mmCIF file of C-alpha atoms and ligand atoms in Angstrom:
data_model
loop_
_atom_site.group_PDB
_atom_site.id
_atom_site.type_symbol
_atom_site.label_atom_id
_atom_site.label_comp_id
_atom_site.label_asym_id
_atom_site.label_seq_id
_atom_site.Cartn_x
_atom_site.Cartn_y
_atom_site.Cartn_z
ATOM 1 C CA MET A 255 8.597 -10.044 44.029
ATOM 2 C CA SER A 256 9.562 -12.459 46.926
ATOM 3 C CA ALA A 257 12.909 -12.762 47.994
ATOM 4 C CA THR A 258 13.624 -16.170 48.950
ATOM 5 C CA LYS A 259 16.528 -18.190 50.597
ATOM 6 C CA THR A 260 18.095 -21.536 49.374
ATOM 7 C CA LEU A 261 21.365 -23.628 49.471
ATOM 8 C CA ALA A 262 23.299 -23.182 46.184
ATOM 9 C CA PHE A 263 26.119 -24.392 44.319
ATOM 10 C CA ILE A 264 28.038 -22.226 42.577
ATOM 11 C CA LEU A 265 29.028 -23.182 38.961
ATOM 12 C CA LYS A 266 30.338 -20.152 37.184
ATOM 13 C CA THR A 267 30.845 -16.094 37.389
ATOM 14 C CA GLN A 268 30.563 -14.024 34.726
ATOM 15 C CA ASP A 269 31.665 -9.884 34.879
ATOM 16 C CA TYR A 270 27.924 -8.369 34.599
ATOM 17 C CA ARG A 271 27.592 -4.242 33.096
ATOM 18 C CA ASP A 272 29.810 -1.916 35.360
ATOM 19 C CA THR A 273 30.615 -3.234 38.652
ATOM 20 C CA SER A 274 28.407 -6.471 39.033
ATOM 21 C CA LEU A 275 28.574 -10.100 38.141
ATOM 22 C CA LEU A 276 25.914 -12.735 36.628
ATOM 23 C CA GLY A 277 26.202 -15.679 38.950
ATOM 24 C CA HIS A 278 24.865 -19.328 37.744
ATOM 25 C CA PHE A 279 24.008 -21.271 40.493
ATOM 26 C CA TYR A 280 22.266 -25.084 41.368
ATOM 27 C CA THR A 281 20.509 -24.068 44.334
ATOM 28 C CA ARG A 282 18.606 -27.068 46.267
ATOM 29 C CA ASP A 283 15.521 -25.621 45.354
ATOM 30 C CA PHE A 284 14.770 -24.495 42.472
ATOM 31 C CA GLY A 285 17.576 -26.232 40.073
ATOM 32 C CA LYS A 286 19.846 -23.715 38.135
ATOM 33 C CA VAL A 287 19.246 -20.194 38.474
ATOM 34 C CA HIS A 288 21.008 -17.067 37.481
ATOM 35 C CA GLY A 289 21.222 -14.080 38.964
ATOM 36 C CA ILE A 290 22.870 -10.983 39.026
ATOM 37 C CA ILE A 291 24.592 -9.690 42.313
ATOM 38 C CA LYS A 292 24.638 -5.895 41.851
ATOM 39 C CA GLY A 293 27.641 -3.575 42.330
ATOM 40 C CA ILE A 294 29.927 -6.064 43.691
ATOM 41 C CA ARG A 295 33.125 -7.418 41.518
ATOM 42 C CA ASP A 296 35.238 -5.378 43.401
ATOM 43 C CA THR A 297 33.910 -5.792 47.312
ATOM 44 C CA ARG A 298 33.537 -9.307 47.304
ATOM 45 C CA ALA A 299 34.426 -9.858 50.727
ATOM 46 C CA ARG A 300 31.993 -7.979 52.028
ATOM 47 C CA PHE A 301 29.514 -10.466 50.755
ATOM 48 C CA GLY A 302 30.445 -13.323 52.412
ATOM 49 C CA SER A 303 31.728 -15.190 49.449
ATOM 50 C CA THR A 304 34.237 -15.620 47.126
ATOM 51 C CA LEU A 305 31.952 -17.052 45.481
ATOM 52 C CA GLU A 306 34.545 -20.089 43.453
ATOM 53 C CA PRO A 307 33.176 -22.139 41.598
ATOM 54 C CA PHE A 308 31.709 -25.579 43.334
ATOM 55 C CA SER A 309 31.645 -23.758 46.614
ATOM 56 C CA LEU A 310 28.377 -24.576 48.537
ATOM 57 C CA ASN A 311 26.476 -20.633 49.976
ATOM 58 C CA GLU A 312 23.173 -20.364 51.451
ATOM 59 C CA ILE A 313 21.851 -16.791 48.698
ATOM 60 C CA LEU A 314 19.065 -14.441 49.172
ATOM 61 C CA PHE A 315 17.542 -13.754 46.038
ATOM 62 C CA TYR A 316 14.836 -12.286 44.621
ATOM 63 C CA ARG A 317 12.468 -13.779 42.141
ATOM 64 C CA ARG A 318 11.480 -12.090 38.925
ATOM 65 C CA ARG A 319 8.078 -12.597 37.257
ATOM 66 C CA ARG A 320 8.007 -15.186 34.128
ATOM 67 C CA GLY A 321 10.086 -13.889 31.525
ATOM 68 C CA SER A 322 12.929 -12.495 32.729
ATOM 69 C CA ASP A 323 15.222 -15.571 33.764
ATOM 70 C CA LEU A 324 18.006 -13.165 35.367
ATOM 71 C CA HIS A 325 17.048 -13.111 39.562
ATOM 72 C CA GLN A 326 18.749 -9.821 41.738
ATOM 73 C CA VAL A 327 20.883 -12.035 44.385
ATOM 74 C CA THR A 328 21.351 -10.063 47.334
ATOM 75 C CA HIS A 329 23.188 -11.534 49.599
ATOM 76 C CA VAL A 330 25.926 -15.310 49.600
ATOM 77 C CA GLU A 331 26.924 -16.106 52.654
ATOM 78 C CA LEU A 332 30.000 -19.253 52.021
ATOM 79 C CA LEU A 333 29.075 -22.358 54.130
ATOM 80 C CA ASP A 334 31.435 -24.599 52.749
ATOM 81 C CA LEU A 335 34.945 -23.802 50.176
ATOM 82 C CA PHE A 336 35.540 -28.028 50.506
ATOM 83 C CA THR A 337 39.094 -26.505 50.907
ATOM 84 C CA ASP A 338 40.390 -30.425 51.165
ATOM 85 C CA VAL A 339 39.029 -30.445 47.298
ATOM 86 C CA ARG A 340 40.168 -27.019 46.291
ATOM 87 C CA ASP A 341 44.275 -27.837 47.235
ATOM 88 C CA ASN A 342 45.052 -30.381 44.991
ATOM 89 C CA LEU A 343 45.099 -28.950 41.086
ATOM 90 C CA GLU A 344 43.448 -33.254 40.343
ATOM 91 C CA ARG A 345 41.038 -33.439 42.818
ATOM 92 C CA LEU A 346 40.280 -29.635 42.141
ATOM 93 C CA SER A 347 40.277 -29.808 37.819
ATOM 94 C CA TYR A 348 37.810 -32.552 38.418
ATOM 95 C CA ALA A 349 34.998 -30.404 40.289
ATOM 96 C CA SER A 350 35.691 -27.462 38.378
ATOM 97 C CA TYR A 351 34.450 -30.069 35.793
ATOM 98 C CA PHE A 352 31.241 -31.601 37.423
ATOM 99 C CA ALA A 353 30.459 -27.722 38.689
ATOM 100 C CA GLU A 354 30.858 -26.997 33.908
ATOM 101 C CA LEU A 355 29.127 -30.209 33.269
ATOM 102 C CA LEU A 356 26.204 -29.651 35.266
ATOM 103 C CA ASP A 357 25.870 -25.372 34.272
ATOM 104 C CA GLN A 358 25.751 -27.030 30.557
ATOM 105 C CA ILE A 359 23.702 -30.170 30.822
ATOM 106 C CA VAL A 360 20.285 -28.911 33.216
ATOM 107 C CA GLU A 361 17.764 -26.249 31.692
ATOM 108 C CA LEU A 362 17.080 -23.978 34.094
ATOM 109 C CA GLU A 363 14.888 -23.970 36.678
ATOM 110 C CA GLU A 364 14.335 -27.414 36.388
ATOM 111 C CA PRO A 365 14.431 -28.330 41.113
ATOM 112 C CA SER A 366 15.462 -31.426 41.648
ATOM 113 C CA PRO A 367 16.716 -31.469 44.780
ATOM 114 C CA GLU A 368 18.715 -35.411 43.858
ATOM 115 C CA ILE A 369 21.080 -33.288 41.778
ATOM 116 C CA PHE A 370 22.410 -31.119 43.652
ATOM 117 C CA ASP A 371 22.797 -33.681 46.906
ATOM 118 C CA LEU A 372 24.614 -36.120 43.781
ATOM 119 C CA PHE A 373 26.558 -32.935 43.334
ATOM 120 C CA LYS A 374 27.147 -32.377 47.455
ATOM 121 C CA ASP A 375 27.725 -36.543 47.817
ATOM 122 C CA THR A 376 30.141 -36.638 44.870
ATOM 123 C CA LEU A 377 32.662 -33.549 46.403
ATOM 124 C CA LEU A 378 32.121 -34.955 49.670
ATOM 125 C CA LEU A 379 33.344 -38.729 48.330
ATOM 126 C CA MET A 380 36.807 -36.370 46.879
ATOM 127 C CA THR A 381 36.586 -34.794 50.326
ATOM 128 C CA ALA A 382 37.041 -38.845 51.560
ATOM 129 C CA GLY A 383 39.828 -39.500 49.264
ATOM 130 C CA ALA A 384 38.200 -41.830 46.774
ATOM 131 C CA SER A 385 39.943 -40.931 43.085
ATOM 132 C CA PRO A 386 38.856 -38.120 41.474
ATOM 133 C CA LYS A 387 38.747 -40.667 38.146
ATOM 134 C CA ARG A 388 36.004 -43.117 40.329
ATOM 135 C CA CYS A 389 33.950 -39.463 41.033
ATOM 136 C CA ALA A 390 33.895 -38.385 37.684
ATOM 137 C CA ARG A 391 32.291 -41.687 36.105
ATOM 138 C CA ILE A 392 29.763 -41.756 39.025
ATOM 139 C CA PHE A 393 29.036 -38.227 38.558
ATOM 140 C CA GLU A 394 28.273 -38.970 34.801
ATOM 141 C CA VAL A 395 26.689 -41.825 35.669
ATOM 142 C CA LYS A 396 24.151 -40.629 38.226
ATOM 143 C CA LEU A 397 23.356 -37.176 36.333
ATOM 144 C CA CYS A 398 22.317 -38.815 32.975
ATOM 145 C CA GLY A 399 20.055 -40.865 35.223
ATOM 146 C CA ILE A 400 18.484 -38.817 37.221
ATOM 147 C CA LEU A 401 18.288 -36.400 34.006
ATOM 148 C CA GLY A 402 17.031 -39.944 32.536
ATOM 149 C CA LEU A 403 19.147 -39.720 29.756
ATOM 150 C CA LEU A 404 20.965 -43.172 30.887
ATOM 151 C CA PRO A 405 22.504 -45.041 27.595
ATOM 152 C CA GLU A 406 20.853 -48.685 27.550
ATOM 153 C CA ILE A 407 23.401 -51.028 28.545
ATOM 154 C CA LYS A 408 20.847 -53.991 29.157
ATOM 155 C CA ALA A 409 20.749 -55.286 25.825
ATOM 156 C CA CYS A 410 21.264 -54.674 21.790
ATOM 157 C CA VAL A 411 19.213 -50.874 21.084
ATOM 158 C CA ILE A 412 18.584 -52.164 17.648
ATOM 159 C CA CYS A 413 17.449 -55.140 17.756
ATOM 160 C CA ARG A 414 16.932 -55.916 21.658
ATOM 161 C CA ALA A 415 18.760 -59.041 22.199
ATOM 162 C CA PRO A 416 19.274 -59.395 26.316
ATOM 163 C CA SER A 417 22.660 -58.939 27.428
ATOM 164 C CA PRO A 418 24.497 -58.977 23.607
ATOM 165 C CA ASP A 419 27.754 -61.111 24.565
ATOM 166 C CA PRO A 420 30.306 -58.966 22.859
ATOM 167 C CA ALA A 421 28.527 -55.973 23.441
ATOM 168 C CA TYR A 422 30.029 -53.004 21.318
ATOM 169 C CA PHE A 423 28.508 -49.282 22.168
ATOM 170 C CA SER A 424 27.245 -46.485 19.990
ATOM 171 C CA ALA A 425 26.467 -43.329 21.282
ATOM 172 C CA LYS A 426 24.695 -42.071 18.371
ATOM 173 C CA HIS A 427 21.617 -44.639 19.326
ATOM 174 C CA GLY A 428 22.440 -44.169 22.772
ATOM 175 C CA GLY A 429 23.732 -47.995 24.557
ATOM 176 C CA ILE A 430 25.361 -51.172 23.641
ATOM 177 C CA GLN A 431 24.475 -52.968 20.464
ATOM 178 C CA CYS A 432 25.318 -56.545 19.354
ATOM 179 C CA LYS A 433 27.997 -58.147 16.744
ATOM 180 C CA SER A 434 25.520 -58.252 14.116
ATOM 181 C CA CYS A 435 23.396 -55.203 14.955
ATOM 182 C CA SER A 436 26.997 -53.185 14.491
ATOM 183 C CA SER A 437 29.107 -54.487 11.725
ATOM 184 C CA GLY A 438 29.219 -51.962 9.260
ATOM 185 C CA ALA A 439 27.502 -49.197 11.754
ATOM 186 C CA GLY A 440 30.201 -46.527 11.753
ATOM 187 C CA ALA A 441 30.679 -45.261 14.812
ATOM 188 C CA VAL A 442 30.854 -48.056 17.907
ATOM 189 C CA THR A 443 33.340 -48.895 20.634
ATOM 190 C CA PRO A 444 33.332 -52.709 22.057
ATOM 191 C CA VAL A 445 32.561 -52.164 25.349
ATOM 192 C CA SER A 446 33.362 -55.566 28.230
ATOM 193 C CA GLN A 447 30.652 -57.069 30.546
ATOM 194 C CA GLY A 448 32.778 -56.380 33.539
ATOM 195 C CA THR A 449 32.413 -52.976 32.352
ATOM 196 C CA LEU A 450 28.668 -52.580 31.753
ATOM 197 C CA SER A 451 27.867 -54.157 35.455
ATOM 198 C CA PHE A 452 30.240 -51.662 37.359
ATOM 199 C CA MET A 453 28.097 -49.426 35.142
ATOM 200 C CA ASP A 454 24.758 -51.295 36.550
ATOM 201 C CA ARG A 455 26.419 -51.133 39.979
ATOM 202 C CA VAL A 456 27.192 -47.322 39.754
ATOM 203 C CA ILE A 457 23.094 -46.276 38.698
ATOM 204 C CA ARG A 458 22.427 -48.636 41.446
ATOM 205 C CA PHE A 459 24.492 -48.150 44.755
ATOM 206 C CA ASP A 460 24.832 -44.843 46.884
ATOM 207 C CA VAL A 461 27.421 -42.741 46.320
ATOM 208 C CA LYS A 462 29.405 -43.431 49.721
ATOM 209 C CA ASP A 463 28.995 -46.457 48.613
ATOM 210 C CA LEU A 464 31.034 -47.215 45.794
ATOM 211 C CA HIS A 465 34.375 -45.649 47.522
ATOM 212 C CA ASN A 466 34.836 -48.582 47.952
ATOM 213 C CA VAL A 467 34.299 -51.273 45.157
ATOM 214 C CA LYS A 468 36.887 -52.620 42.838
ATOM 215 C CA VAL A 469 37.273 -51.514 39.807
ATOM 216 C CA SER A 470 40.333 -52.282 37.338
ATOM 217 C CA GLN A 471 42.257 -50.075 35.137
ATOM 218 C CA GLU A 472 41.382 -50.992 32.491
ATOM 219 C CA VAL A 473 37.516 -51.410 33.507
ATOM 220 C CA GLY A 474 37.620 -47.697 34.798
ATOM 221 C CA GLY A 475 39.069 -46.355 31.219
ATOM 222 C CA ASP A 476 36.553 -48.170 29.911
ATOM 223 C CA LEU A 477 34.398 -46.066 30.999
ATOM 224 C CA GLU A 478 35.896 -43.154 31.268
ATOM 225 C CA LYS A 479 35.729 -43.389 27.097
ATOM 226 C CA MET A 480 31.996 -44.772 26.994
ATOM 227 C CA MET A 481 30.992 -41.584 29.377
ATOM 228 C CA ARG A 482 33.089 -39.480 27.695
ATOM 229 C CA ARG A 483 31.741 -40.371 23.809
ATOM 230 C CA PHE A 484 27.884 -40.420 25.335
ATOM 231 C CA VAL A 485 28.329 -36.815 27.368
ATOM 232 C CA ASP A 486 30.218 -35.214 25.028
ATOM 233 C CA PHE A 487 27.163 -36.303 21.818
ATOM 234 C CA GLN A 488 24.730 -35.004 25.052
ATOM 235 C CA LEU A 489 26.656 -31.110 24.559
ATOM 236 C CA THR A 490 26.565 -28.367 22.133
ATOM 237 C CA ARG A 491 30.475 -28.105 22.343
ATOM 238 C CA GLN A 492 33.311 -29.454 24.137
ATOM 239 C CA LEU A 493 33.869 -28.738 27.766
ATOM 240 C CA LYS A 494 36.732 -26.460 28.458
ATOM 241 C CA THR A 495 37.291 -28.285 31.550
ATOM 242 C CA VAL A 496 37.437 -31.275 29.929
ATOM 243 C CA VAL A 497 40.227 -29.874 27.803
ATOM 244 C CA PHE A 498 41.721 -28.661 30.897
ATOM 245 C CA LEU A 499 42.314 -32.419 32.143
ATOM 246 C CA GLU A 500 43.280 -33.276 29.002
ATOM 247 C CA LYS A 501 46.290 -31.374 28.613
ATOM 248 C CA MET A 502 47.128 -32.127 32.265
ATOM 249 C CA GLY A 503 47.036 -35.901 31.500
ATOM 250 C CA PHE A 504 44.356 -36.428 33.985
ATOM 251 C CA ASN A 505 42.103 -38.410 32.367
HETATM 252 ZN ZN1 LIG B 805 21.066 -56.284 17.611
#
């Protein structure tokens, strides 16, 4: 076993045996890592971090040999709690959603500094005052892009007709369909050209350059529905944080 130091976002923690915690970390160098923090449960302060979800920490962990994916984390030092995000219930709820979505959608130990940076940039965008909804659409679209899961938005997924107008979105087929391919096809929803072009911008632009792009409420709502269906289709269960966002009327 060798000690490894890396930057890590806390995705979640849960009790483990009598006094330990099991942490899900999203690290910059190793992707998602599961680690045991021994004997910490009642003495978190000693650790230099309270291990809050979506806080940024530096961690030291001992990598196990192959065959075990539970590493031993011996040191956690808080670098950024994202206090401005945490101080507001709506922002806090959205950031918790990002952490849960990331935890559910990525595989263990597949390194992606790009995803790590996306998480950080999205939290910084929210800190800078961007609306949590906008941050959520940016995070969802860009995360799907990095994971190679983006829906097709340039052509009908069935007949390959370019830029169909009107267009209908199918989560099951992973993209848009033209009118004739959609008739009698079951679960499709109309999606406006404005929504498709905003999504195209989100894919192409840097996170920080998306703060001020003008978007109508209709486009924002449309993209939200489309990404919700699409993301839910990729996951095996409904996210607790999404249920909470709905209950609070934040979405
Ligand atoms: Zn078609």
